[in-house]
PDB file of C-alpha atoms in Angstrom:
ATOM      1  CA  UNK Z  28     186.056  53.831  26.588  1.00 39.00           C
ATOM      2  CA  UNK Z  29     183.052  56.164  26.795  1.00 46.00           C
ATOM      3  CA  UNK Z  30     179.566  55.678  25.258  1.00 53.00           C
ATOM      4  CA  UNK Z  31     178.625  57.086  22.105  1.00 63.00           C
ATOM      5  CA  UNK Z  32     175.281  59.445  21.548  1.00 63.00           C
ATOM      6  CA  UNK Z  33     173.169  59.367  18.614  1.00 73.00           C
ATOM      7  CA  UNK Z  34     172.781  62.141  16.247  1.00 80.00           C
ATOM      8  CA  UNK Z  35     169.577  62.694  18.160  1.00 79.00           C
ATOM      9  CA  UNK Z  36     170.468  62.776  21.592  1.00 71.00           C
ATOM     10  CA  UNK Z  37     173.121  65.207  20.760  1.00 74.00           C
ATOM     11  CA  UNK Z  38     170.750  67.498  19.420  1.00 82.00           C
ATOM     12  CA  UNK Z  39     168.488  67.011  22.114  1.00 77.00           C
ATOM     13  CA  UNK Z  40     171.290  67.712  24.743  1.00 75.00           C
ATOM     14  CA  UNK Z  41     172.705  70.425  22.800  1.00 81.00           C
ATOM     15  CA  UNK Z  42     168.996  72.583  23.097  1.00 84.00           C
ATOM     16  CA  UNK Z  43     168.754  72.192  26.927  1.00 80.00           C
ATOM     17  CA  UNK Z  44     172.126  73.561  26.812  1.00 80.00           C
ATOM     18  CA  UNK Z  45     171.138  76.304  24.106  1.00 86.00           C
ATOM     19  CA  UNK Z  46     167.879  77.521  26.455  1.00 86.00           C
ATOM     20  CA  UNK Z  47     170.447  77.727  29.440  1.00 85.00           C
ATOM     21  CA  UNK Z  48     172.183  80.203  27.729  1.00 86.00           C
ATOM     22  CA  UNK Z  49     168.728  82.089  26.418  1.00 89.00           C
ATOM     23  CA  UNK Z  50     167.516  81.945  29.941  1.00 88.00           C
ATOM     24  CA  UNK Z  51     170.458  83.791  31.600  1.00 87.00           C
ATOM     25  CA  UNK Z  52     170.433  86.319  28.847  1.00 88.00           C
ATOM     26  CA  UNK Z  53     166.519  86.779  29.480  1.00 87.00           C
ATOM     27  CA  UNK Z  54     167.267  86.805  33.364  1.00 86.00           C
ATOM     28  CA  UNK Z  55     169.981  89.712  32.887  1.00 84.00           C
ATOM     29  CA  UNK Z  56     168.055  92.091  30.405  1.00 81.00           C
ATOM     30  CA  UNK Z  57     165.460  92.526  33.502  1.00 81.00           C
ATOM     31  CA  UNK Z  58     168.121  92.615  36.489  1.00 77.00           C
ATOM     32  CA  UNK Z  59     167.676  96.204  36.647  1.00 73.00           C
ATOM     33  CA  UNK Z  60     164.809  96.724  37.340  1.00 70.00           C
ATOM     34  CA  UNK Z  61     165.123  94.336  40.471  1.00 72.00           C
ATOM     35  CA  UNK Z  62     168.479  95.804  41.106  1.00 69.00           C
ATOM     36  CA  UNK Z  63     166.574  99.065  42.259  1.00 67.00           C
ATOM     37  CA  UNK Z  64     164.660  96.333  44.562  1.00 68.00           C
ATOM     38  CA  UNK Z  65     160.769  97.872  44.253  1.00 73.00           C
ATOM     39  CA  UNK Z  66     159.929  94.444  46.168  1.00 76.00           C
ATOM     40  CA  UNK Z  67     162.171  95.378  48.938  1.00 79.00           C
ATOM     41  CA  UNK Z  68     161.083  99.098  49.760  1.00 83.00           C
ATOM     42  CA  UNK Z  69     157.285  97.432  49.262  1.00 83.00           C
ATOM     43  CA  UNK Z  70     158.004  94.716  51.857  1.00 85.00           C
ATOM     44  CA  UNK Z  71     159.631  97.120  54.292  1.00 88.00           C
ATOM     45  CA  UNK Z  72     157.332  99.800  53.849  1.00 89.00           C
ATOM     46  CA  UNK Z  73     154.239  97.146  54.687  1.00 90.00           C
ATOM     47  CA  UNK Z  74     156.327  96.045  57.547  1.00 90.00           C
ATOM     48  CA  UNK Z  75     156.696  99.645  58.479  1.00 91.00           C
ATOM     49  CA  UNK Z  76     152.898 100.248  58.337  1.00 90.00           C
ATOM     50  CA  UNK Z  77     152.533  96.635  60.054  1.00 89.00           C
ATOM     51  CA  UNK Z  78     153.979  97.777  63.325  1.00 89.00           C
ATOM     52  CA  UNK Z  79     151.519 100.993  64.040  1.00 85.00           C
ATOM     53  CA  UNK Z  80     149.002 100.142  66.881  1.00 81.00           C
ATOM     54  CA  UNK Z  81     146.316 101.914  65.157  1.00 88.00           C
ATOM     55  CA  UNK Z  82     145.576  99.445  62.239  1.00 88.00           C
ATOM     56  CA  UNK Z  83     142.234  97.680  62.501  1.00 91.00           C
ATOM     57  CA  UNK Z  84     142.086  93.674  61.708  1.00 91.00           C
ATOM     58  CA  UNK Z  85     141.163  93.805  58.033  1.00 94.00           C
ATOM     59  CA  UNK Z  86     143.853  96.255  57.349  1.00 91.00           C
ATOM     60  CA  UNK Z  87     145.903  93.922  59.332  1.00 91.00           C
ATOM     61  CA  UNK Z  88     145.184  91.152  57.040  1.00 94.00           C
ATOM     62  CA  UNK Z  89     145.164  92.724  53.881  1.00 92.00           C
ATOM     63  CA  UNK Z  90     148.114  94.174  54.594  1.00 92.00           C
ATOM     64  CA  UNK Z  91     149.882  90.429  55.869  1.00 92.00           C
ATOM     65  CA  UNK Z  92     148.393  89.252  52.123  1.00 92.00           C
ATOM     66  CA  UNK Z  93     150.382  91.958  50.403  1.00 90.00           C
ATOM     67  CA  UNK Z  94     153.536  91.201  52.401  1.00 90.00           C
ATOM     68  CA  UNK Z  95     153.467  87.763  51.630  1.00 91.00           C
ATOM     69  CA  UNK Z  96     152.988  88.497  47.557  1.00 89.00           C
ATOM     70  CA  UNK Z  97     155.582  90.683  47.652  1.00 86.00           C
ATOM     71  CA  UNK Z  98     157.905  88.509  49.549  1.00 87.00           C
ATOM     72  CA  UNK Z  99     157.333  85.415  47.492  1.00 87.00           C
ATOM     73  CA  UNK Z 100     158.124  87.539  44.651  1.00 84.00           C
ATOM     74  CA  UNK Z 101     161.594  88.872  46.341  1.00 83.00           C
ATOM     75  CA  UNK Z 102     162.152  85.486  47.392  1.00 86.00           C
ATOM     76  CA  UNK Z 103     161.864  84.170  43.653  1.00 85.00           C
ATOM     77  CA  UNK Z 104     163.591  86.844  42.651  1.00 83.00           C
ATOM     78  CA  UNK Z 105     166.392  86.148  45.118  1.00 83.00           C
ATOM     79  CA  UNK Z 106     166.362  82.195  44.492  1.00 86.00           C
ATOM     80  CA  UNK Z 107     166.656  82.388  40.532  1.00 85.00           C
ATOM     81  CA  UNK Z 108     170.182  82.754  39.699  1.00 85.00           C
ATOM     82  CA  UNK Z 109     170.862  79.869  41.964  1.00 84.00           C
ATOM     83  CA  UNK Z 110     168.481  77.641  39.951  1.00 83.00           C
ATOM     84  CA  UNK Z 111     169.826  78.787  37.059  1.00 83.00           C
ATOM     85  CA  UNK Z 112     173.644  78.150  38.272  1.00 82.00           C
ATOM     86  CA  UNK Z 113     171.966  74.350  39.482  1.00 79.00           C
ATOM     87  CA  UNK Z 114     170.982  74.223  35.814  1.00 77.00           C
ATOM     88  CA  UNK Z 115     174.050  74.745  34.410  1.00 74.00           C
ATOM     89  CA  UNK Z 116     175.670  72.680  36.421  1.00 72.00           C
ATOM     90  CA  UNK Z 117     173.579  69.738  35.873  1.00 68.00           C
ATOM     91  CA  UNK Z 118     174.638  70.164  32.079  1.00 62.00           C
ATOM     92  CA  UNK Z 119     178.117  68.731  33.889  1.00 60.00           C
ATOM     93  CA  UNK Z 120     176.347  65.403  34.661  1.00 56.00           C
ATOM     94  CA  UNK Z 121     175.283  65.030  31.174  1.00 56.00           C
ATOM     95  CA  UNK Z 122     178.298  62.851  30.345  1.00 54.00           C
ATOM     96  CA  UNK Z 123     178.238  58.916  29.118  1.00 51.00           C
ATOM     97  CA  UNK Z 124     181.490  59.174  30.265  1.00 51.00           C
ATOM     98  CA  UNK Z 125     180.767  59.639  34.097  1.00 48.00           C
ATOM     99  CA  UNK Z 126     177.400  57.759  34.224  1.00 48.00           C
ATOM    100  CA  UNK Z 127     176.229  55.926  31.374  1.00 49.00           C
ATOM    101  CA  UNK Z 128     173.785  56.634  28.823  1.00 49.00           C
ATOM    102  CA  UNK Z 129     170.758  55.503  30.725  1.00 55.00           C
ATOM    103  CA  UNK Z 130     171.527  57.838  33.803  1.00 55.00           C
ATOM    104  CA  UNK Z 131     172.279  60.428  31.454  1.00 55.00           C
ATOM    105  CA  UNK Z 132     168.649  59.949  29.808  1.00 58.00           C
ATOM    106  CA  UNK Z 133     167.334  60.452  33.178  1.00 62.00           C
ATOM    107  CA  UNK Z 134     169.852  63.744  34.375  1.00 64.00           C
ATOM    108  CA  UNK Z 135     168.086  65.058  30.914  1.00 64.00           C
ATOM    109  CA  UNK Z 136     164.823  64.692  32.035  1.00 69.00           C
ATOM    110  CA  UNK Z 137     165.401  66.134  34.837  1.00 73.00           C
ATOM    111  CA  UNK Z 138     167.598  69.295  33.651  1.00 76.00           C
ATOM    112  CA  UNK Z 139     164.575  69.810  30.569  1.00 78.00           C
ATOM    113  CA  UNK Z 140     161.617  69.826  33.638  1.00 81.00           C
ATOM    114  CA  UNK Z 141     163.873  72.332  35.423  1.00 83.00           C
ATOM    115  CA  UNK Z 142     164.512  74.060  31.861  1.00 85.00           C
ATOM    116  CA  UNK Z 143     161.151  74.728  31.577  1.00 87.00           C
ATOM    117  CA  UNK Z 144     160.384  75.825  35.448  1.00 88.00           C
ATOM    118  CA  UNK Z 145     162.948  78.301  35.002  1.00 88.00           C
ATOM    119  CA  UNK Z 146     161.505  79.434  31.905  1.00 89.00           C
ATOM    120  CA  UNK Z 147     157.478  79.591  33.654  1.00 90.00           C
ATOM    121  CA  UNK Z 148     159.525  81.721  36.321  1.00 89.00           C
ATOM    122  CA  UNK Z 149     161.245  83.844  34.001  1.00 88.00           C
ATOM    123  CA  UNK Z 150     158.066  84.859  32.445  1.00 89.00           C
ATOM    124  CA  UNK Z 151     156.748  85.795  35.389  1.00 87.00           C
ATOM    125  CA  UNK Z 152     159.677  87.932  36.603  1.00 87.00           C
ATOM    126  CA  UNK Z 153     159.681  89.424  33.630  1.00 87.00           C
ATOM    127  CA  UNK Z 154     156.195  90.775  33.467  1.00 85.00           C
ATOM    128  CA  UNK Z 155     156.726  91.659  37.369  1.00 82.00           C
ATOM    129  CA  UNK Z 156     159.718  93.389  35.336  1.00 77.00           C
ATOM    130  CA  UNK Z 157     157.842  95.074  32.962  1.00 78.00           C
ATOM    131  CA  UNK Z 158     154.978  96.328  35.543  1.00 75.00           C
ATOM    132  CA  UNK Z 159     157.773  97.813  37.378  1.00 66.00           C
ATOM    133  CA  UNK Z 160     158.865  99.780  34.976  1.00 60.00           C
TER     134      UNK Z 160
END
C-alpha cells in the first residue's frame, strides 16, 4: 500500500509540475532565434580573428574575454533542454509509492531549487533572445 499526500503537498507537487510545463513553453517561443545560432558565427568569427599573427596583446585579450562570454552563453544555451528533460524527469521520483514521503519531501526540494535555476536561466536566454533579435 502506498502513502497518502495531503491536500497540500499535492498542490505543492502539482505547481513544480505546472512551471515545468511553463518553462518548456518559455524555452521554445525563443528557440529561433538560437536556432539561427548568432553565438556560434560570434564564437567562430573571434576564433577566426584569434588566429591572425598581427593582433597585439590587448586585442588578444579582449578578444579571449569575448570568446569566453559568448561561449558560456552557447554552452547554456546548448545545456538547457537537458536540464529541463533532468527536471522532468525528476517529477518521476516524486512518488510515495517508490520512496516514501520523506524522500519525496526532499526529491521536491530539490526539483523546486532546480525549478527556479532553470527559470534565472531562462530569463537570461531570453533577454540574450530578445537582444538578438
Amino acid at each position: 500500500m502506498g502513502f497518502m499526500l495531503s491536500d497540500k503537498e499535492q498542490v505543492q507537487l502539482q505547481e513544480l509540475l505546472d512551471k515545468i510545463v511553463e518553462i518548456k513553453s518559455r524555452f521554445e517561443k525563443i528557440r529561433e532565434v538560437f536556432k539561427s545560432s548568432p553565438y556560434q558565427s560570434a564564437v567562430n568569427a573571434i576564433r577566426e580573428k584569434l588566429n591572425q599573427q598581427n593582433l597585439t596583446p590587448e586585442e588578444q585579450k579582449a578578444l579571449r574575454a569575448n570568446l569566453k562570454e559568448q561561449q558560456a552563453i552557447l554552452d547554456s544555451w546548448n545545456k538547457f533542454p537537458t536540464r529541463l528533460a533532468h527536471a522532468a524527469d525528476m517529477k518521476e521520483l516524486l512518488s510515495p509509492d517508490v520512496y516514501g514521503l520523506d524522500e519525496d519531501r526532499c526529491n521536491w526540494l530539490m526539483l523546486g531549487e532546480e525549478i527556479d535555476e532553470l527559470e534565472k536561466e531562462l530569463r537570461r536566454l531570453e533577454f540574450l533572445a530578445q537582444s538578438n533579435k
